[in-house]
Amino acid sequence: MFNEVFLDCVKDPGGIVSVASVSAEGKPHIANTWNKYLILTPDEKILMPCFGFRKTEKNTQLQSYVEVVIGSDKVQGKMGMGTGFLLTGKAEFLKEGPLFEQMHDKCAFANRVLVFTPESCRQTI
């Protein structure tokens, strides 16, 4: 699912990640992190460290579907420098286990890990 341009985008440590979820009342919520904190697993899950992300976690307890945008201004896109990807899929928060430990080893501040399982990945710019 992940092509070379996507992998280059994720490698940009200054790139941004946004996670969009929806509350029970239908209100959108967006939480952000940096590309440099992401871990891609061999089975194409994306791990994100969490210290905050409390509203996102609450929202995903009701509806696990989220949209994630990953961007970089350093990677060649469709129309010049800069590219971004829209991913859709399911989010799960873990406080223990091998995926949490892997994330915590990279980011000691993480008290949870968001495990994102993408269903689609589309380059938008």
PDB file of C-alpha atoms in Angstrom:
ATOM      1  CA  MET A   1       0.000   0.000   0.000  1.00  0.00           C
ATOM      2  CA  PHE A   2       2.856   2.404   0.822  1.00  0.00           C
ATOM      3  CA  ASN A   3       4.761   3.619  -2.224  1.00  0.00           C
ATOM      4  CA  GLU A   4       8.232   5.172  -2.385  1.00  0.00           C
ATOM      5  CA  VAL A   5       6.966   8.774  -2.297  1.00  0.00           C
ATOM      6  CA  PHE A   6       4.946   8.011   0.841  1.00  0.00           C
ATOM      7  CA  LEU A   7       7.940   6.389   2.539  1.00  0.00           C
ATOM      8  CA  ASP A   8      10.108   9.415   1.653  1.00  0.00           C
ATOM      9  CA  CYS A   9       7.425  11.715   3.063  1.00  0.00           C
ATOM     10  CA  VAL A  10       7.333   9.808   6.360  1.00  0.00           C
ATOM     11  CA  LYS A  11      11.139   9.972   6.617  1.00  0.00           C
ATOM     12  CA  ASP A  12      11.077  13.794   6.723  1.00  0.00           C
ATOM     13  CA  PRO A  13      11.562  14.484  10.455  1.00  0.00           C
ATOM     14  CA  GLY A  14      10.022  17.949  10.126  1.00  0.00           C
ATOM     15  CA  GLY A  15       6.884  16.703   8.401  1.00  0.00           C
ATOM     16  CA  ILE A  16       3.520  16.818  10.123  1.00  0.00           C
ATOM     17  CA  VAL A  17       0.883  14.232  10.957  1.00  0.00           C
ATOM     18  CA  SER A  18      -2.757  15.086  11.658  1.00  0.00           C
ATOM     19  CA  VAL A  19      -5.322  12.610  12.987  1.00  0.00           C
ATOM     20  CA  ALA A  20      -9.000  13.478  12.527  1.00  0.00           C
ATOM     21  CA  SER A  21     -11.732  11.818  14.581  1.00  0.00           C
ATOM     22  CA  VAL A  22     -15.372  12.602  15.360  1.00  0.00           C
ATOM     23  CA  SER A  23     -17.082  12.917  18.747  1.00  0.00           C
ATOM     24  CA  ALA A  24     -20.406  11.327  19.688  1.00  0.00           C
ATOM     25  CA  GLU A  25     -21.982  14.735  18.987  1.00  0.00           C
ATOM     26  CA  GLY A  26     -20.523  14.765  15.469  1.00  0.00           C
ATOM     27  CA  LYS A  27     -17.862  17.380  16.229  1.00  0.00           C
ATOM     28  CA  PRO A  28     -14.573  16.894  14.409  1.00  0.00           C
ATOM     29  CA  HIS A  29     -11.334  16.825  16.366  1.00  0.00           C
ATOM     30  CA  ILE A  30      -7.780  16.957  15.031  1.00  0.00           C
ATOM     31  CA  ALA A  31      -4.633  15.983  16.921  1.00  0.00           C
ATOM     32  CA  ASN A  32      -1.105  16.431  15.571  1.00  0.00           C
ATOM     33  CA  THR A  33       2.345  14.942  15.864  1.00  0.00           C
ATOM     34  CA  TRP A  34       5.562  14.871  13.825  1.00  0.00           C
ATOM     35  CA  ASN A  35       6.718  12.393  11.197  1.00  0.00           C
ATOM     36  CA  LYS A  36       9.921  11.790  13.160  1.00  0.00           C
ATOM     37  CA  TYR A  37       7.941   9.970  15.852  1.00  0.00           C
ATOM     38  CA  LEU A  38       6.176   7.492  13.530  1.00  0.00           C
ATOM     39  CA  ILE A  39       7.029   3.821  13.296  1.00  0.00           C
ATOM     40  CA  LEU A  40       5.888   1.782  10.287  1.00  0.00           C
ATOM     41  CA  THR A  41       5.476  -1.906  11.067  1.00  0.00           C
ATOM     42  CA  PRO A  42       6.188  -4.694   8.547  1.00  0.00           C
ATOM     43  CA  ASP A  43       2.427  -5.302   8.225  1.00  0.00           C
ATOM     44  CA  GLU A  44       1.915  -1.596   7.321  1.00  0.00           C
ATOM     45  CA  LYS A  45       0.469  -0.358  10.597  1.00  0.00           C
ATOM     46  CA  ILE A  46       1.543   3.113  11.682  1.00  0.00           C
ATOM     47  CA  LEU A  47       2.462   3.633  15.324  1.00  0.00           C
ATOM     48  CA  MET A  48       2.145   7.102  16.852  1.00  0.00           C
ATOM     49  CA  PRO A  49       3.278   8.045  20.359  1.00  0.00           C
ATOM     50  CA  CYS A  50       0.658   9.542  22.633  1.00  0.00           C
ATOM     51  CA  PHE A  51       0.977  11.665  25.701  1.00  0.00           C
ATOM     52  CA  GLY A  52      -2.057  13.789  24.867  1.00  0.00           C
ATOM     53  CA  PHE A  53      -4.532  12.593  22.197  1.00  0.00           C
ATOM     54  CA  ARG A  54      -7.187  12.224  24.951  1.00  0.00           C
ATOM     55  CA  LYS A  55     -10.097  13.451  22.824  1.00  0.00           C
ATOM     56  CA  THR A  56      -8.973  11.294  19.917  1.00  0.00           C
ATOM     57  CA  GLU A  57      -8.848   8.247  22.186  1.00  0.00           C
ATOM     58  CA  LYS A  58     -12.309   9.008  23.590  1.00  0.00           C
ATOM     59  CA  ASN A  59     -13.706   9.489  20.078  1.00  0.00           C
ATOM     60  CA  THR A  60     -12.231   6.226  18.804  1.00  0.00           C
ATOM     61  CA  GLN A  61     -13.856   4.284  21.643  1.00  0.00           C
ATOM     62  CA  LEU A  62     -17.170   5.093  19.939  1.00  0.00           C
ATOM     63  CA  GLN A  63     -15.989   5.072  16.329  1.00  0.00           C
ATOM     64  CA  SER A  64     -12.563   3.643  15.495  1.00  0.00           C
ATOM     65  CA  TYR A  65     -12.549   5.117  11.967  1.00  0.00           C
ATOM     66  CA  VAL A  66     -10.119   8.042  11.571  1.00  0.00           C
ATOM     67  CA  GLU A  67      -8.487   9.981   8.775  1.00  0.00           C
ATOM     68  CA  VAL A  68      -4.777  10.717   8.908  1.00  0.00           C
ATOM     69  CA  VAL A  69      -2.857  13.287   6.867  1.00  0.00           C
ATOM     70  CA  ILE A  70       0.914  12.970   6.580  1.00  0.00           C
ATOM     71  CA  GLY A  71       2.858  15.731   4.861  1.00  0.00           C
ATOM     72  CA  SER A  72       6.312  17.010   4.029  1.00  0.00           C
ATOM     73  CA  ASP A  73       7.490  20.187   2.367  1.00  0.00           C
ATOM     74  CA  LYS A  74      10.816  18.525   1.466  1.00  0.00           C
ATOM     75  CA  VAL A  75       9.629  15.679  -0.791  1.00  0.00           C
ATOM     76  CA  GLN A  76       8.756  16.141  -4.467  1.00  0.00           C
ATOM     77  CA  GLY A  77       4.977  16.053  -4.895  1.00  0.00           C
ATOM     78  CA  LYS A  78       2.673  16.016  -7.898  1.00  0.00           C
ATOM     79  CA  MET A  79       3.175  19.731  -8.606  1.00  0.00           C
ATOM     80  CA  GLY A  80       6.582  20.595  -7.182  1.00  0.00           C
ATOM     81  CA  MET A  81       8.161  20.499  -3.768  1.00  0.00           C
ATOM     82  CA  GLY A  82       5.924  19.310  -1.003  1.00  0.00           C
ATOM     83  CA  THR A  83       3.614  16.356  -0.825  1.00  0.00           C
ATOM     84  CA  GLY A  84       0.889  14.976   1.364  1.00  0.00           C
ATOM     85  CA  PHE A  85      -1.119  11.816   1.808  1.00  0.00           C
ATOM     86  CA  LEU A  86      -4.615  11.115   3.106  1.00  0.00           C
ATOM     87  CA  LEU A  87      -5.007   7.779   4.828  1.00  0.00           C
ATOM     88  CA  THR A  88      -8.253   6.296   6.094  1.00  0.00           C
ATOM     89  CA  GLY A  89      -8.582   3.419   8.516  1.00  0.00           C
ATOM     90  CA  LYS A  90      -8.973   2.326  12.113  1.00  0.00           C
ATOM     91  CA  ALA A  91      -7.274   3.545  15.276  1.00  0.00           C
ATOM     92  CA  GLU A  92      -6.620   1.651  18.478  1.00  0.00           C
ATOM     93  CA  PHE A  93      -4.867   2.864  21.634  1.00  0.00           C
ATOM     94  CA  LEU A  94      -2.611   0.518  23.604  1.00  0.00           C
ATOM     95  CA  LYS A  95      -0.979   1.024  27.016  1.00  0.00           C
ATOM     96  CA  GLU A  96       1.004  -2.206  27.022  1.00  0.00           C
ATOM     97  CA  GLY A  97       2.278  -4.998  24.829  1.00  0.00           C
ATOM     98  CA  PRO A  98       4.943  -5.277  22.122  1.00  0.00           C
ATOM     99  CA  LEU A  99       3.703  -2.365  19.967  1.00  0.00           C
ATOM    100  CA  PHE A 100       3.531  -0.071  22.987  1.00  0.00           C
ATOM    101  CA  GLU A 101       7.031  -1.153  24.079  1.00  0.00           C
ATOM    102  CA  GLN A 102       8.407  -0.535  20.582  1.00  0.00           C
ATOM    103  CA  MET A 103       6.947   2.977  20.606  1.00  0.00           C
ATOM    104  CA  HIS A 104       8.018   3.698  24.185  1.00  0.00           C
ATOM    105  CA  ASP A 105      11.594   2.649  23.340  1.00  0.00           C
ATOM    106  CA  LYS A 106      11.655   5.332  20.632  1.00  0.00           C
ATOM    107  CA  CYS A 107       9.653   7.978  22.511  1.00  0.00           C
ATOM    108  CA  ALA A 108      10.032   7.685  26.266  1.00  0.00           C
ATOM    109  CA  PHE A 109       7.329  10.345  26.786  1.00  0.00           C
ATOM    110  CA  ALA A 110       4.629   8.076  25.312  1.00  0.00           C
ATOM    111  CA  ASN A 111       2.168   6.694  27.839  1.00  0.00           C
ATOM    112  CA  ARG A 112       0.096   5.089  25.073  1.00  0.00           C
ATOM    113  CA  VAL A 113       0.517   4.241  21.419  1.00  0.00           C
ATOM    114  CA  LEU A 114      -2.011   4.924  18.694  1.00  0.00           C
ATOM    115  CA  VAL A 115      -1.962   1.946  16.353  1.00  0.00           C
ATOM    116  CA  PHE A 116      -3.353   3.041  12.996  1.00  0.00           C
ATOM    117  CA  THR A 117      -4.359   0.352  10.493  1.00  0.00           C
ATOM    118  CA  PRO A 118      -4.843   2.041   7.125  1.00  0.00           C
ATOM    119  CA  GLU A 119      -7.440   0.872   4.637  1.00  0.00           C
ATOM    120  CA  SER A 120      -6.420   3.403   1.987  1.00  0.00           C
ATOM    121  CA  CYS A 121      -3.485   5.704   1.268  1.00  0.00           C
ATOM    122  CA  ARG A 122      -3.847   8.404  -1.412  1.00  0.00           C
ATOM    123  CA  GLN A 123      -1.404  11.123  -2.416  1.00  0.00           C
ATOM    124  CA  THR A 124      -3.261  14.448  -2.394  1.00  0.00           C
ATOM    125  CA  ILE A 125      -0.549  16.933  -3.438  1.00  0.00           C
TER     126      ILE A 125
END
